[in-house]
Amino acid sequence: MQRREALKSMLGLSVAAAACSPFPALANLASANEDIMAQFATSFDKAVLNNPNLIGLKSMSGDIPWQNLTIEGKLPKALRGNFYRNGPAVHQRNGQRYTHLFEGDGMIQHFNFTDTGIQHRAKFVKTNKYTQEQAADKFLFSGPNSKLPGSLPVNKTDIINAANTNIIPVNGELWALWEAGSATAIDASSLDAKGLVNLGENTRYGNSLKGLAFSAHPKIEADGTIWNFGSTVTGDIVLYHLNNRGITQKVNLLKTNYRGGMLHDFLITQNNILIILPSLDRDKTDERLFSAIRFNNSLPMKVLVIDKNTLTLTREYQVDAGFAFHFGNAWEDTDGTIRFDASLYPNCENLHHMSDLMRGKTSDATPANTVLFTLYKNGSAHKQTIAGISEFPRVYDHLTGLQNNLLVTLSSIQSDVWSDSVRVINVNNGKQDTFVYGEDFLVEEHVIVDNSHQEGNGYLVGTALHVPSKRTCVNVFKVGHVSDGPVCRAWLGQALSLGFHGNFLTL
């Protein structure tokens, strides 16, 4: 495509994105008279008095300065670097509370692994939204799901960009990622926010990509190449190819007519991008984002296969109805057969469970299992379910898009709020190596740290909140010996709000 045509096309994209916000009817949210957010705050405050497990869903009050952690066990000498995590940490202000877990302002947790031990600090992402609301000491804007009476106008998504879902290293800085808007650049030394990333800067796309959705689950290949997508309620999906310095190389718009309103993750193989459209519909009479999403059992999941070279659709599969927040990895055989895994739910109860939790209500939402999918060139598909509850899947970074044998997931055996276990699954034979923290812990995503580029080597690093002592700990396991328990555990002096995703940067 010639430069002039490309700019014209991207301008069209930008206009479409501005006119078709991923948040439906935001302009109407401010007109609501009923203060649901105040009702959620009252309900949660009452519930947390009787259910200590809700401690991880309380708000953090401010940044946390450097602190030395108390270490149990021995910190491996090979484990040196920085572990960053991101998650929502302001759920409640001035007697009002968000109605969904996904809405809170992002806070970066930073664990520094050194020869002298492990230090921790935390800092809120100083987005424009956070800065204004912090100064006012109250919410000023409606969230994607929460109706705020008297909300200030929200005419573009980045106004309420919470930068709360993931954090990745890009060209010497960090990017705090959200679901429906721009990445936020973070200074890696100070953790100060540097502003929204303009993906078109210094490229032929100019300012035409400003404000477009850039998902919180980019896939990064071993050489640093970044692939990502962004979705809107219109069903359009924007596909991105960035080089290892975060410079945009290619962008394309995929027309899918998807109306489910929820695309959280995707996959890549060596040659293709996989976009999986879950079996969701939206209740058009409900102006909230997450609460309006319904599971449609008669709607098969679609798997869109997109050529990485052209960013165009080449194949499409239909598989049984289902829903997944997260996928672990995908890869393809030499004959074109594609394989991928998903933490697959039979419905979307868990999405609404995270709204119930915000008012202090626990429920029996049906959990996810690890499901292995195989897509054949003739259009047929096969799936295999691995026993055990599954969420937050991870693989070795160097195998992103390539064949993996091991898959790390969280699991749950006793907890009705959050995960309580971590395990390593051999996807070839189903063998599992599991450590159960127990019902006193709320366990968060664990990541693989390994410099050898050999599956089975390295460590798992992840955080967990110990409910009785109201303290968070960071835990280190040796891969291959997970059931033996952590070789090192380091304790903070307080509890952190439960977060979502992060990454370890080795020195």
Short mmCIF file of C-alpha atoms in Angstrom, two decimals, residues 198 224 315 319 330 362 437 494:
data_model
loop_
_atom_site.label_atom_id
_atom_site.label_comp_id
_atom_site.label_asym_id
_atom_site.label_seq_id
_atom_site.Cartn_x
_atom_site.Cartn_y
_atom_site.Cartn_z
CA ASN A 198 1.59 7.16 20.30
CA GLY A 224 11.64 -8.90 20.83
CA ARG A 315 -8.60 -19.52 7.46
CA VAL A 319 -15.17 -25.16 17.75
CA ALA A 330 0.12 -21.83 20.06
CA THR A 362 -18.61 -14.88 46.62
CA TYR A 437 -0.46 -23.02 49.09
CA GLN A 494 1.55 -5.54 54.44
#
